[in-house]
XYZ file of C-alpha atoms in Angstrom:
686
model
C 0.317 0.332 0.084
C 3.093 2.680 0.474
C 3.907 4.742 3.581
C 2.122 8.355 3.199
C 2.243 11.502 4.944
C -1.405 11.903 5.365
C -3.155 15.823 6.445
C -5.977 15.315 8.259
C -7.988 18.374 8.206
C -11.201 18.663 10.617
C -11.797 22.270 10.034
C -14.607 21.668 7.492
C -17.307 22.894 9.942
C -20.088 21.259 7.818
C -23.986 21.390 9.251
C -25.992 19.880 6.583
C -29.682 21.203 6.737
C -32.231 19.454 8.901
C -35.039 17.059 6.402
C -38.587 18.709 6.475
C -40.599 17.018 4.232
C -40.278 13.040 2.364
C -42.077 11.691 -0.488
C -41.838 8.144 -1.735
C -42.688 7.377 -5.143
C -43.928 3.366 -4.958
C -43.807 3.469 -8.623
C -40.541 4.512 -9.643
C -38.997 3.295 -6.491
C -38.201 6.914 -5.333
C -37.894 9.092 -2.559
C -38.172 12.749 -2.519
C -35.904 14.282 0.449
C -36.701 18.108 1.290
C -34.651 19.890 4.098
C -34.833 23.441 5.892
C -32.890 25.556 3.193
C -35.253 24.418 0.854
C -33.214 22.080 -1.348
C -34.457 18.850 -2.463
C -32.804 15.843 -3.246
C -33.876 12.796 -4.797
C -32.962 9.174 -4.103
C -32.995 6.233 -6.424
C -33.970 3.035 -3.517
C -33.293 0.506 -6.583
C -29.735 1.732 -6.861
C -28.712 1.053 -3.279
C -30.077 4.438 -1.455
C -27.886 6.767 -3.498
C -28.919 10.317 -4.407
C -28.947 10.625 -7.529
C -30.530 14.197 -7.896
C -30.525 17.899 -6.131
C -32.323 20.611 -6.514
C -30.479 23.783 -4.426
C -31.718 25.019 -1.985
C -33.486 29.199 -1.575
C -33.459 31.259 1.512
C -37.384 32.009 0.237
C -38.065 28.931 0.088
C -39.043 27.349 2.611
C -40.268 23.933 2.235
C -43.475 22.468 4.499
C -44.791 19.806 2.195
C -43.788 17.480 -0.817
C -45.316 15.302 -2.910
C -45.421 13.050 -6.037
C -48.048 13.074 -8.986
C -49.140 11.345 -11.833
C -46.708 10.831 -14.411
C -43.361 10.461 -11.846
C -44.372 14.436 -11.460
C -42.633 16.053 -8.135
C -44.272 19.091 -6.561
C -43.395 21.704 -3.297
C -45.255 23.770 -1.019
C -44.444 25.682 1.218
C -44.632 30.131 3.631
C -43.802 31.727 0.653
C -47.148 30.765 -0.949
C -45.937 29.007 -4.571
C -46.461 25.788 -5.172
C -43.269 24.680 -7.572
C -43.084 21.589 -9.660
C -39.603 20.486 -10.791
C -37.946 19.161 -13.901
C -36.902 15.637 -12.868
C -34.461 15.492 -16.318
C -32.476 19.540 -16.841
C -32.859 19.252 -12.828
C -34.217 23.199 -12.176
C -37.756 24.561 -11.154
C -39.958 24.155 -14.302
C -41.975 26.819 -12.502
C -43.692 28.371 -9.554
C -47.266 29.045 -9.021
C -48.512 31.469 -6.597
C -52.004 30.292 -4.766
C -53.249 32.974 -2.717
C -53.824 31.411 0.383
C -51.012 33.410 2.402
C -48.726 30.520 3.338
C -49.098 27.339 2.728
C -48.522 23.776 4.736
C -50.454 20.696 3.417
C -50.801 19.695 0.260
C -51.782 16.339 -1.115
C -51.837 14.975 -5.078
C -55.514 12.603 -5.580
C -54.924 9.324 -5.844
C -55.443 9.309 -9.520
C -52.498 11.286 -9.450
C -54.606 13.821 -11.939
C -55.389 16.845 -8.698
C -53.337 18.308 -6.118
C -54.576 19.875 -2.700
C -53.097 22.680 -1.061
C -54.044 23.393 2.524
C -53.035 27.218 3.888
C -52.519 30.016 6.957
C -55.899 31.635 5.633
C -57.699 28.500 6.276
C -58.210 27.770 2.538
C -58.247 24.323 0.922
C -57.510 24.602 -2.929
C -57.868 22.145 -5.417
C -55.508 22.523 -8.680
C -55.829 20.392 -12.196
C -52.633 19.323 -12.777
C -51.949 19.516 -16.680
C -49.640 17.959 -18.767
C -46.888 21.191 -18.733
C -48.432 23.201 -15.805
C -51.316 23.194 -12.769
C -54.335 25.135 -13.243
C -56.459 25.995 -10.278
C -59.880 24.270 -10.154
C -62.444 25.429 -6.968
C -61.317 26.365 -3.285
C -63.107 24.187 -0.637
C -65.386 25.635 2.525
C -63.032 27.986 4.512
C -61.705 26.760 7.975
C -61.052 29.180 11.192
C -56.619 28.243 11.099
C -54.332 26.367 9.275
C -54.326 23.374 7.715
C -51.913 21.550 8.530
C -51.919 18.150 7.566
C -54.382 16.449 4.415
C -55.450 13.678 3.482
C -57.933 12.107 0.805
C -59.480 9.084 1.139
C -58.225 6.082 -1.669
C -61.425 6.048 -3.395
C -61.181 9.692 -3.946
C -64.214 10.803 -2.810
C -63.397 12.135 0.638
C -60.742 14.288 1.722
C -59.413 15.049 5.971
C -57.687 18.179 6.913
C -55.641 19.166 10.196
C -55.937 22.139 11.750
C -55.924 24.015 15.414
C -58.098 21.415 17.763
C -60.206 20.088 15.050
C -60.350 18.130 11.752
C -62.498 18.563 9.146
C -64.185 15.752 6.898
C -64.556 17.104 3.127
C -66.414 16.490 0.274
C -64.504 16.128 -2.793
C -67.375 16.772 -5.252
C -69.024 19.800 -3.553
C -66.574 21.411 -1.478
C -68.255 21.291 1.600
C -67.260 19.642 5.068
C -69.443 17.155 5.833
C -68.127 16.618 9.420
C -65.773 18.625 12.250
C -64.085 15.906 14.919
C -62.525 18.600 17.938
C -59.632 16.861 19.738
C -59.345 16.406 23.454
C -56.913 19.303 23.920
C -55.697 17.294 27.505
C -52.499 16.224 27.611
C -51.305 13.718 31.025
C -53.854 14.788 31.806
C -53.119 18.814 32.204
C -55.821 20.450 29.858
C -53.027 22.755 26.530
C -54.043 25.611 25.305
C -54.106 23.997 21.905
C -53.472 21.013 20.120
C -52.016 21.225 16.777
C -53.006 17.866 14.180
C -49.696 17.738 12.605
C -50.822 14.199 10.487
C -53.640 13.137 8.784
C -54.064 9.413 7.212
C -57.403 8.264 5.680
C -57.749 4.985 5.396
C -60.717 2.941 2.642
C -62.973 1.734 4.986
C -62.720 5.322 6.426
C -61.261 5.381 8.962
C -58.951 8.569 9.794
C -56.058 8.428 11.309
C -54.686 11.729 13.145
C -51.667 12.391 15.422
C -51.251 16.250 17.181
C -49.703 17.541 19.471
C -50.480 16.531 22.732
C -48.507 13.461 21.604
C -52.283 10.856 20.811
C -51.964 8.681 18.109
C -55.840 8.882 17.519
C -58.500 7.010 14.878
C -61.486 8.406 14.075
C -65.012 7.007 12.206
C -65.891 9.152 9.023
C -68.621 8.502 7.976
C -70.063 9.115 12.776
C -67.546 12.134 12.972
C -66.811 10.149 16.019
C -63.283 8.811 18.014
C -62.944 5.488 17.760
C -59.663 4.859 19.469
C -56.877 7.222 21.157
C -53.824 6.009 21.899
C -51.329 7.901 24.027
C -47.743 7.097 22.832
C -45.373 9.830 23.226
C -44.374 12.801 26.136
C -44.228 15.256 23.105
C -45.725 16.517 19.673
C -46.581 13.261 17.744
C -45.189 15.566 13.833
C -45.277 13.167 11.725
C -47.174 9.898 10.267
C -47.903 7.431 6.879
C -49.510 4.458 5.850
C -48.505 1.611 3.312
C -49.744 0.523 0.737
C -51.583 -2.004 2.012
C -53.464 -0.160 4.566
C -52.361 -3.072 7.257
C -49.160 -1.017 9.423
C -48.217 2.283 9.460
C -45.349 4.715 10.966
C -45.166 7.968 12.757
C -42.492 9.672 14.422
C -41.728 11.868 17.669
C -40.487 15.330 18.617
C -39.034 12.626 20.680
C -36.457 10.798 18.403
C -38.650 7.953 18.546
C -40.327 6.170 15.389
C -43.040 4.055 16.216
C -44.264 1.185 13.642
C -48.555 0.184 14.346
C -49.568 -2.925 11.893
C -53.620 -4.040 12.139
C -53.079 -8.026 14.053
C -55.684 -10.658 14.290
C -57.581 -9.870 17.851
C -57.109 -13.940 18.144
C -55.540 -16.439 16.252
C -58.348 -17.713 13.865
C -61.040 -14.723 14.433
C -61.014 -12.551 11.333
C -61.453 -8.862 13.019
C -58.811 -6.701 13.899
C -57.097 -3.539 15.805
C -54.252 -1.441 15.766
C -51.516 -2.587 17.444
C -48.500 -0.746 18.587
C -45.485 -3.084 18.140
C -42.272 -1.876 17.895
C -40.208 1.797 18.362
C -37.110 2.332 16.916
C -34.576 5.498 18.639
C -32.340 6.011 15.272
C -32.787 9.263 15.930
C -31.847 12.403 18.706
C -34.460 15.255 17.864
C -37.360 15.971 16.071
C -38.331 13.545 13.768
C -40.234 15.915 11.136
C -41.342 13.665 7.998
C -41.697 9.768 7.948
C -43.106 7.551 4.517
C -43.977 3.944 4.054
C -42.527 1.693 1.432
C -43.396 -1.443 0.717
C -40.218 -3.358 2.233
C -39.151 -0.541 5.176
C -40.380 2.795 6.979
C -38.007 5.781 6.523
C -38.128 8.805 8.481
C -35.316 12.089 8.785
C -35.722 15.423 10.996
C -33.941 17.650 13.090
C -31.062 15.843 13.292
C -30.020 15.895 9.044
C -30.310 11.889 9.385
C -31.958 9.929 6.184
C -32.661 6.734 7.976
C -34.356 3.734 5.615
C -35.221 0.892 8.484
C -35.978 -2.197 6.450
C -38.436 -4.611 7.584
C -37.127 -8.216 7.740
C -40.904 -10.002 7.910
C -40.909 -8.070 3.806
C -37.240 -8.862 3.078
C -37.258 -11.784 1.164
C -33.313 -12.500 0.759
C -31.337 -10.846 3.975
C -28.902 -9.347 2.376
C -27.531 -5.862 2.421
C -30.067 -4.369 1.713
C -31.161 -5.559 5.195
C -29.184 -4.038 7.090
C -30.289 0.039 8.453
C -28.951 3.509 6.656
C -28.706 5.940 7.643
C -28.254 8.761 4.948
C -26.001 11.850 6.508
C -24.007 13.415 3.810
C -24.536 14.218 -0.064
C -23.474 11.891 -2.557
C -21.784 14.676 -3.673
C -18.361 16.641 -3.631
C -18.369 19.601 -1.771
C -14.281 20.082 -1.286
C -11.605 20.347 -4.475
C -8.305 21.324 -4.260
C -5.182 23.148 -5.652
C -2.431 19.908 -5.206
C 0.019 22.978 -6.108
C -0.708 25.099 -3.930
C -1.907 21.967 -1.379
C -5.524 24.636 -1.119
C -8.032 23.229 0.081
C -11.567 24.694 -1.349
C -14.686 24.069 0.971
C -18.699 25.194 -0.577
C -21.394 25.419 2.034
C -24.586 26.855 1.601
C -23.723 30.917 0.740
C -20.674 30.102 1.062
C -16.697 29.391 -0.178
C -13.945 28.616 2.580
C -10.231 28.930 0.830
C -7.869 27.578 3.211
C -3.745 26.756 2.888
C -3.332 22.957 4.203
C -0.526 23.530 7.634
C 2.875 21.901 7.360
C 6.169 19.883 9.541
C 9.198 19.242 9.400
C 9.214 16.392 11.655
C 9.789 12.890 11.050
C 8.734 9.975 13.123
C 7.160 5.857 12.255
C 3.982 5.029 11.277
C 0.819 5.774 13.149
C 2.832 9.450 14.967
C 1.051 12.118 14.904
C 3.617 14.679 14.349
C 3.392 18.752 15.277
C 2.884 21.503 13.209
C 5.869 24.246 11.788
C 3.136 25.968 10.859
C -1.233 26.114 11.235
C -2.980 25.613 8.700
C -4.045 29.331 7.274
C -8.136 30.315 6.417
C -7.103 32.605 3.350
C -10.641 33.881 1.336
C -14.344 33.581 2.789
C -16.588 34.204 -0.908
C -20.350 34.845 0.269
C -23.005 35.156 -2.214
C -25.126 37.570 -3.556
C -28.565 36.837 -3.097
C -30.916 34.483 -1.963
C -30.027 31.044 -3.856
C -27.733 28.618 -2.571
C -24.648 27.383 -4.157
C -25.478 24.130 -6.004
C -21.128 23.542 -7.157
C -17.754 25.050 -6.953
C -14.011 24.683 -7.992
C -10.630 25.751 -7.825
C -7.517 25.067 -10.035
C -5.354 22.784 -9.684
C -2.542 26.215 -9.658
C -4.885 27.697 -7.048
C -4.935 30.743 -9.751
C -8.815 30.269 -10.342
C -11.932 30.202 -8.687
C -15.779 29.198 -9.913
C -19.381 28.452 -8.854
C -22.095 28.818 -9.763
C -26.011 28.935 -8.304
C -28.988 28.400 -9.875
C -28.965 31.907 -12.190
C -25.443 32.973 -11.616
C -22.270 31.827 -12.917
C -18.972 33.453 -11.080
C -15.339 32.973 -12.063
C -12.798 34.887 -9.779
C -9.231 35.602 -10.181
C -7.277 35.160 -7.569
C -3.195 36.251 -6.666
C -0.939 35.886 -4.026
C 1.653 38.754 -2.325
C 3.391 37.585 0.328
C 1.113 37.225 3.110
C -1.707 38.534 1.222
C -4.182 37.174 -1.006
C -6.213 39.413 -4.253
C -9.748 38.350 -5.800
C -10.825 39.551 -9.300
C -13.944 38.744 -10.338
C -14.590 38.297 -14.143
C -16.738 39.989 -15.247
C -19.486 40.169 -18.962
C -20.369 36.343 -18.206
C -22.211 35.128 -21.414
C -25.620 34.006 -21.307
C -24.766 30.542 -22.494
C -22.896 30.012 -18.239
C -26.112 31.873 -16.981
C -25.927 27.683 -14.747
C -23.490 25.435 -14.012
C -24.470 22.341 -12.443
C -20.636 20.798 -12.712
C -17.439 22.943 -13.039
C -13.753 21.081 -13.581
C -10.630 23.016 -14.108
C -8.047 20.868 -17.133
C -4.827 19.442 -15.249
C -2.414 22.713 -17.075
C -5.251 25.035 -15.848
C -5.949 26.445 -18.696
C -9.351 25.029 -19.734
C -12.212 25.657 -17.632
C -15.017 22.554 -18.475
C -18.388 23.242 -17.033
C -21.715 20.945 -17.675
C -25.115 23.302 -17.358
C -28.142 21.502 -16.706
C -29.591 21.799 -20.109
C -27.526 19.036 -21.350
C -24.341 20.999 -23.035
C -21.164 20.552 -22.131
C -18.592 24.079 -22.575
C -15.344 24.620 -22.605
C -13.599 27.740 -21.910
C -9.585 29.062 -23.023
C -8.405 30.789 -19.439
C -6.196 33.720 -20.203
C -4.858 36.271 -17.453
C -8.201 37.916 -16.568
C -10.472 37.157 -18.841
C -11.751 34.225 -20.730
C -12.756 32.278 -24.578
C -15.562 30.681 -25.627
C -13.997 27.486 -27.907
C -16.789 25.236 -28.204
C -20.051 23.854 -26.697
C -20.941 20.412 -27.405
C -24.678 19.451 -27.213
C -27.144 17.021 -26.304
C -27.205 13.704 -27.692
C -30.165 12.624 -29.628
C -31.894 15.865 -28.681
C -31.297 15.090 -25.056
C -32.294 17.277 -22.130
C -30.218 15.378 -19.713
C -28.101 17.138 -17.560
C -24.645 16.232 -16.570
C -23.455 15.986 -12.620
C -19.683 14.426 -13.102
C -16.961 15.261 -14.952
C -13.207 14.373 -15.439
C -11.303 14.854 -18.332
C -7.211 13.446 -17.962
C -4.384 14.262 -16.914
C -2.951 15.562 -20.750
C -5.636 18.002 -21.661
C -7.003 15.381 -24.654
C -9.763 13.720 -23.217
C -13.126 15.146 -21.310
C -15.643 12.535 -19.712
C -19.382 13.276 -18.644
C -22.020 11.068 -16.983
C -25.523 12.057 -16.597
C -27.954 11.188 -14.278
C -29.230 7.326 -15.773
C -27.070 7.604 -19.832
C -23.948 6.003 -20.149
C -20.936 8.078 -19.375
C -19.646 10.027 -23.285
C -16.702 10.294 -23.839
C -15.325 13.341 -25.706
C -11.498 14.653 -27.574
C -10.929 17.524 -25.936
C -8.299 18.328 -29.871
C -10.847 17.967 -32.662
C -13.583 19.060 -30.682
C -15.448 15.582 -30.752
C -17.717 12.598 -29.633
C -15.126 9.878 -29.378
C -17.507 7.094 -27.851
C -20.245 6.800 -25.157
C -19.315 3.862 -22.491
C -21.875 0.940 -22.712
C -25.080 2.118 -20.889
C -25.752 -0.321 -16.560
C -28.039 -0.563 -14.776
C -27.171 1.384 -11.607
C -25.527 5.115 -11.931
C -22.901 6.549 -12.056
C -20.906 8.404 -7.889
C -17.242 8.732 -9.958
C -15.152 8.235 -12.138
C -11.103 9.300 -13.155
C -9.425 8.784 -16.677
C -5.863 7.979 -15.202
C -2.667 9.228 -16.221
C -0.630 7.291 -18.595
C -3.098 5.218 -19.404
C -5.895 6.510 -20.198
C -8.032 4.372 -19.417
C -11.256 5.806 -17.691
C -12.434 4.481 -13.845
C -16.021 4.108 -12.968
C -17.463 3.245 -10.121
C -21.635 2.510 -9.960
C -24.070 2.764 -7.113
C -24.358 -0.897 -6.513
C -20.596 -0.710 -5.600
C -18.718 -1.974 -9.482
C -16.005 -1.132 -10.317
C -14.856 -0.435 -14.169
C -12.142 0.853 -16.560
C -12.353 1.385 -19.896
C -10.360 2.615 -22.445
C -10.776 5.184 -23.638
C -7.814 4.915 -27.395
C -8.818 1.091 -28.213
C -12.585 2.061 -27.187
C -13.373 -1.630 -25.577
C -13.121 -2.580 -21.883
C -9.956 -3.030 -20.351
C -8.425 -6.602 -19.701
C -8.832 -6.326 -15.908
C -11.868 -4.983 -15.876
C -13.005 -7.875 -16.987
C -11.112 -10.682 -15.288
C -12.304 -8.266 -11.901
C -15.812 -9.161 -13.123
C -15.914 -12.667 -14.087
C -14.492 -13.391 -10.781
C -17.220 -10.696 -8.680
C -16.536 -8.374 -6.421
C -15.719 -9.969 -2.333
C -19.085 -10.059 -0.816
C -17.991 -7.761 1.851
C -16.689 -4.564 -1.010
C -20.961 -5.083 -2.574
C -22.338 -5.081 0.711
C -21.412 -1.645 1.659
C -24.002 1.183 2.038
C -22.350 4.584 1.024
C -21.198 4.633 -2.764
C -17.553 5.518 -4.036
C -17.190 9.397 -4.060
C -14.016 10.505 -5.224
C -11.401 8.766 -8.004
C -7.594 9.544 -8.310
C -4.335 8.353 -9.346
C -0.179 7.427 -8.329
C 1.528 9.449 -11.086
C 4.738 6.553 -10.019
C 2.413 3.759 -9.214
C 0.301 3.901 -12.582
C -1.329 0.272 -10.793
C -2.467 1.496 -8.422
C -6.002 3.151 -8.061
C -6.846 5.108 -5.355
C -10.590 5.884 -4.156
C -12.875 6.252 -0.229
C -16.543 6.621 0.372
C -17.000 8.188 3.514
C -16.456 4.759 5.236
C -12.915 3.153 4.039
C -9.691 4.905 1.697
C -9.198 2.216 -0.424
C -5.801 1.147 -2.785
C -6.187 -0.579 -5.847
C -3.145 -2.792 -6.858
C -4.144 -4.017 -10.625
C -0.667 -5.958 -10.631
C -1.907 -7.975 -6.998
C -4.314 -10.796 -7.548
C -8.349 -10.590 -6.844
C -10.008 -11.413 -2.675
C -12.103 -13.790 -3.097
C -14.746 -14.836 -0.900
C -12.739 -17.059 1.345
C -10.072 -14.909 2.025
C -9.828 -11.477 4.059
C -11.251 -8.543 2.523
C -10.034 -6.189 5.047
C -6.492 -8.040 6.208
C -4.320 -5.662 8.121
C -0.859 -6.577 6.821
C 1.695 -9.269 7.476
C 3.966 -8.711 9.893
C 7.299 -7.450 7.768
C 9.924 -9.940 9.674
C 7.040 -12.203 7.456
C 8.607 -13.931 4.880
C 8.767 -13.028 1.580
C 6.269 -16.002 0.327
C 4.155 -15.184 3.535
C 2.783 -11.521 2.683
C 2.720 -12.031 -1.124
C 1.086 -15.666 -1.231
C -1.905 -13.071 1.887
C -1.626 -9.799 0.555
C -4.250 -9.180 -2.492
C -5.317 -6.081 -4.548
C -7.489 -5.024 -2.364
C -5.604 -2.191 0.624
C -8.100 -0.587 2.453
C -7.592 1.605 5.371
C -10.970 2.813 7.730
C -8.463 5.069 10.173
C -10.416 7.958 8.542
C -14.069 8.649 8.847
C -16.597 10.016 7.786
C -14.316 10.993 5.183
C -15.141 13.824 2.654
C -12.135 13.814 0.345
C -9.647 11.922 0.504
C -6.540 12.711 -2.367
C -2.711 12.113 -3.120
C -1.096 16.181 -2.788
C 2.548 14.498 -4.554
C 3.351 10.901 -4.183
C 4.258 10.130 0.131
C 0.387 13.287 1.677
C -2.219 12.859 1.310
C -4.764 14.936 2.481
C -8.196 13.891 4.382
C -11.080 15.595 5.080
C -12.402 14.707 8.454
C -16.473 15.929 9.140
C -16.918 14.056 12.826
C -20.937 12.948 13.320
C -20.023 14.639 17.425
C -19.195 17.389 15.386
C -22.287 18.082 14.275
C -24.517 17.086 17.001
C -23.041 19.565 18.585
C -24.065 22.720 16.649
C -27.898 21.357 16.079
C -30.209 22.698 19.130
C -30.331 20.385 22.117
C -33.141 17.636 22.102
C -36.446 17.033 24.110
C -35.142 16.618 27.876
C -36.210 12.897 28.862
C -36.771 11.524 31.976
C -34.694 8.666 32.495
C -35.209 6.211 35.607
C -32.751 6.588 38.593
C -32.182 9.997 37.551
C-alpha cells in the first residue's frame, strides 16, 4: 500500500440542513427529501439508496410539503405561498405558481394523481387540476377558521381529511363542503393544553381517519359519524408525522422525542377475522424531532432535525437477508463539496452561501508509522467568499494551480482570478460572463489550469479557455439525440485531451477535446455513476457505480480493459458489495500506474491491479502481515484491495504528491454539538 504522510483535516465546519419532508414514489421506487434550507434531493432506492439528483435550496423557499403526482411529477409548497414543480431531467424548477392563500402548510395529490390539494394559512383548501404542462386552479373548499396543517385523500378519491388546530374536517370532494368537524381533546397527561395541533392525518379505505397531534396522541376516527373510535397516548411530546403503507396494514409515526413507532393491523385472536391496530415496534434512531416519515413496501423511512435520513427495513417484508436488510443512515450528500489545489496545497470548502479557502499546515518533523507530527505552520484561513442573493451554491471548484475559483448558483455563474503576494491574497472577478453560462451543475479545470469545463442544466458541455483575467469560449458539446438530461459528473485526462461526462441515467460520454467531437459512449449500465476519473499514463477511464461495481474502460481502444473483464468475471468480494455508502472520488498515483485510489464515507482503498483479486474465502479487510514475515508468506496473503478505515466520516481524500495525502473528516459528534438541544427525557434512576 505504501506509506503516506497524511494531512488530517477536521476544520471543514459543515452542518447538513435538517429534513423537513419526505415523499415516497412506489412506481419508480424513489424518495424525495426536502430540507429546511429549501434543498430537494431524490434518492433511488433501487440503486443502493443513491442520491441521484438534487435541487439547490433558496432562502425564501421554506418547504413545508412535498408530493409525487401522476407521471413521476414532483411538487413542493412552502411558506412563501408558492407551488413549485421540478424538472427531473434538466434538474431545475419548471415553474412556480402562487396559490393566493398565504403560506402553504400542507399538500396532497389525489389517488389518481390528476389533482393537487393544498392547505393554506388563511384556512382555505384549494384544488388544482394537473395538466400535462402545468397546474390549473379548479376551486376552493369551505374555508376553515385556522390554518390547514395536514391533508389526506380517501383512496377512493371521494373525500378528504384536513387537520387544523383543535379539530379535523372531513370534506366531500364533489361539493367542496365540510360534512364533519371532529374536535380533538386538548387533554395532555391529565392537564388541559391551550391548543392541540393536528400535525398529520391519514384517510383509510374503510373510512377511518388516523390523526397525530401535539398532545402526543394517535387517534382513530370514524369519518361517517365523526366520532372518536380509539386513542393511543404514545409520547410526552408532539407526534409530528404519519405515513401509511399501500396495503393499509401498517403505518409509522414520528415524535418530537426522536422515536419512531410502528403500528400494525393484527388479528384479535389467532382464529379471528376481526383485526385491530397495535403498536408493535418503537425505534430510536434519531436524537431530535422526527419531522417526516414515509412507508415503502419493505422499509420505514424517517428524517428530522438531526439531519439523518434513516431507512429501517421491515425484516418480515425482506425476502433475502442481505445488505438490503441492514439499517441505513444517510447523513452527507453523495456529491463532492471540496476541491483541492495540489500545487499550492489549498482546499476549497463549499457551504450553502459561501466558500472558504484554506492553506494546509506543514511540518518538518519525522516519525514512524501511526505517529502524529507537530505542525511547524498551522493551517491558514485565506478567504471567505460570500454569495450575493438568496440562492444556494450548486457546485464550485478551484484550479490545480490555485489561481482560479469558479462557482455557480441556480441563475448565476461566477469566475474569480486569485493573486498571491507574500502573505496577502487578492481577488478579481471576471465580468461579463456569456448568457449560456447562466448556471452550471458541475465545474472542472484542466490539469494545466488553462481550460474550464462547465456542464449546464440543459445537457450541454462548454469548454472555456482561461486567459490572464479573462476567458474565451472554445466550444459547446450539445446533448446527444435531442435529450436534455443534465451531466452531473465530469472527468478530464491529465494531458487535457479527453473529457468524460456522466448524466443521471444515461451512459458515460467521452469527448475528444483536441478534435472537439464525441469520441465514444461507454456501454450503459443499470446503476448510476457515483464517481469517474481518467488515469494519467494509459487514459483508462475508471467508473464507480452505486452498486459498488468498478469498471475500467480504455478510451483509446474503446473497450473495457483486460483487468476490468477479469474482475467482472470473478466478481467483487461480497463484503465490498455490501458497503452502503457510494464511492465519491477516484484518483491515481503518478509513479504507480497500477494503483487506483478511491474512497467512500467510511473507507479509503488502494486497488493494486498487479496483485490477485480477493475471493469470498479471503479476508477483504486484511491487515498487512508483520514485516518480519518472509516474502513468500507476505505475497501469499496479499491481494489487490488495500483498505483503511482510520478516517471517517470521510468527505474528501486525494494525493497531494507522491508521498502525501489529504483527508477531510467530519465527525458526527461535531455536527450534533451544533444542533439545537433535543427534548430532555426523564430516565429511570435520575
